[in-house]
Amino acid sequence: WALANGFGLFAAEGYRSRTVTTIENLPGIDVSALNKFLMARDMRIANGYGSLKNKTFRIAHMGELQMEDIETLLGAIDTFMLTAT
């Protein structure tokens, strides 16, 4: 999803986590506004921190999350990107 939508993947191949994905915010979307949009829909992502704040965001995919949950989140991000431009 990230690469197909103009984002990047922060971790190099071979170093990626099975529990969280850090996405490079190459399009420069407003991560705080995205999170506000998502929280109104009972979803949340984590903004980057330190020098990576607003340059990356993290999507967790662990615990009781199912693929359907991730697909719903990604669909909501797609909707945000359509409405934010």
mmCIF file of C-alpha atoms in Angstrom:
data_model
loop_
_atom_site.group_PDB
_atom_site.id
_atom_site.type_symbol
_atom_site.label_atom_id
_atom_site.label_comp_id
_atom_site.label_asym_id
_atom_site.label_seq_id
_atom_site.Cartn_x
_atom_site.Cartn_y
_atom_site.Cartn_z
ATOM 1 C CA TRP A 1 0.000 0.000 0.000
ATOM 2 C CA ALA A 2 2.690 2.482 1.020
ATOM 3 C CA LEU A 3 4.770 2.155 -2.115
ATOM 4 C CA ALA A 4 1.705 2.100 -4.377
ATOM 5 C CA ASN A 5 0.535 5.407 -2.848
ATOM 6 C CA GLY A 6 3.758 7.397 -3.080
ATOM 7 C CA PHE A 7 5.020 6.698 0.439
ATOM 8 C CA GLY A 8 8.221 4.876 1.293
ATOM 9 C CA LEU A 9 9.198 2.190 3.750
ATOM 10 C CA PHE A 10 11.608 3.443 6.392
ATOM 11 C CA ALA A 11 13.348 0.168 7.246
ATOM 12 C CA ALA A 12 15.539 -1.465 4.650
ATOM 13 C CA GLU A 13 14.596 -4.865 3.256
ATOM 14 C CA GLY A 14 15.684 -7.517 5.742
ATOM 15 C CA TYR A 15 15.217 -5.188 8.747
ATOM 16 C CA ARG A 16 11.448 -4.769 8.678
ATOM 17 C CA SER A 17 9.361 -5.657 11.692
ATOM 18 C CA ARG A 18 6.536 -8.177 11.760
ATOM 19 C CA THR A 19 4.642 -6.059 14.304
ATOM 20 C CA VAL A 20 4.917 -2.450 13.088
ATOM 21 C CA THR A 21 5.645 -0.727 9.798
ATOM 22 C CA THR A 22 7.268 2.692 9.674
ATOM 23 C CA ILE A 23 6.160 4.589 6.591
ATOM 24 C CA GLU A 24 8.108 7.473 5.095
ATOM 25 C CA ASN A 25 5.807 10.444 4.559
ATOM 26 C CA LEU A 26 7.145 11.290 1.098
ATOM 27 C CA PRO A 27 3.940 13.089 0.010
ATOM 28 C CA GLY A 28 4.206 15.328 3.080
ATOM 29 C CA ILE A 29 0.697 14.797 4.411
ATOM 30 C CA ASP A 30 -0.220 16.410 7.729
ATOM 31 C CA VAL A 31 0.196 13.444 10.071
ATOM 32 C CA SER A 32 -1.542 15.219 12.975
ATOM 33 C CA ALA A 33 -4.562 15.979 10.791
ATOM 34 C CA LEU A 34 -4.552 12.389 9.534
ATOM 35 C CA ASN A 35 -4.543 11.091 13.092
ATOM 36 C CA LYS A 36 -7.414 13.419 14.036
ATOM 37 C CA PHE A 37 -9.344 12.107 11.004
ATOM 38 C CA LEU A 38 -8.589 8.508 12.000
ATOM 39 C CA MET A 39 -9.419 9.001 15.677
ATOM 40 C CA ALA A 40 -12.902 10.211 14.700
ATOM 41 C CA ARG A 41 -13.244 6.719 13.186
ATOM 42 C CA ASP A 42 -11.795 4.884 16.218
ATOM 43 C CA MET A 43 -8.423 4.309 14.562
ATOM 44 C CA ARG A 44 -4.962 5.708 15.258
ATOM 45 C CA ILE A 45 -1.440 5.699 13.905
ATOM 46 C CA ALA A 46 1.750 6.851 15.597
ATOM 47 C CA ASN A 47 3.577 9.907 14.295
ATOM 48 C CA GLY A 48 7.333 9.729 14.023
ATOM 49 C CA TYR A 49 9.217 11.200 16.942
ATOM 50 C CA GLY A 50 12.249 13.414 17.301
ATOM 51 C CA SER A 51 13.765 14.322 13.952
ATOM 52 C CA LEU A 52 11.349 11.899 12.247
ATOM 53 C CA LYS A 53 8.174 13.641 13.468
ATOM 54 C CA ASN A 54 5.879 14.280 10.480
ATOM 55 C CA LYS A 55 8.489 12.625 8.228
ATOM 56 C CA THR A 56 7.316 9.138 9.173
ATOM 57 C CA PHE A 57 4.374 7.432 10.797
ATOM 58 C CA ARG A 58 3.956 3.955 12.197
ATOM 59 C CA ILE A 59 1.192 1.429 11.662
ATOM 60 C CA ALA A 60 0.978 -1.392 14.178
ATOM 61 C CA HIS A 61 -0.118 -4.825 12.976
ATOM 62 C CA MET A 62 0.119 -7.014 16.040
ATOM 63 C CA GLY A 63 -2.044 -8.487 18.754
ATOM 64 C CA GLU A 64 -5.662 -9.025 17.902
ATOM 65 C CA LEU A 65 -5.590 -7.014 14.675
ATOM 66 C CA GLN A 66 -6.818 -8.816 11.606
ATOM 67 C CA MET A 67 -6.064 -8.077 7.955
ATOM 68 C CA GLU A 68 -9.557 -6.599 7.670
ATOM 69 C CA ASP A 69 -8.610 -4.030 10.348
ATOM 70 C CA ILE A 70 -5.509 -3.005 8.403
ATOM 71 C CA GLU A 71 -7.498 -2.775 5.173
ATOM 72 C CA THR A 72 -10.060 -0.548 6.916
ATOM 73 C CA LEU A 73 -7.263 1.694 8.229
ATOM 74 C CA LEU A 74 -5.585 1.959 4.830
ATOM 75 C CA GLY A 75 -8.931 2.735 3.195
ATOM 76 C CA ALA A 76 -9.479 5.522 5.712
ATOM 77 C CA ILE A 77 -6.012 6.936 4.961
ATOM 78 C CA ASP A 78 -6.871 6.820 1.251
ATOM 79 C CA THR A 79 -10.070 8.756 1.965
ATOM 80 C CA PHE A 80 -8.137 11.318 3.993
ATOM 81 C CA MET A 81 -5.638 11.811 1.178
ATOM 82 C CA LEU A 82 -8.477 12.387 -1.311
ATOM 83 C CA THR A 83 -10.215 14.910 0.916
ATOM 84 C CA ALA A 84 -7.058 16.686 2.136
ATOM 85 C CA THR A 85 -5.945 17.769 -1.330
#
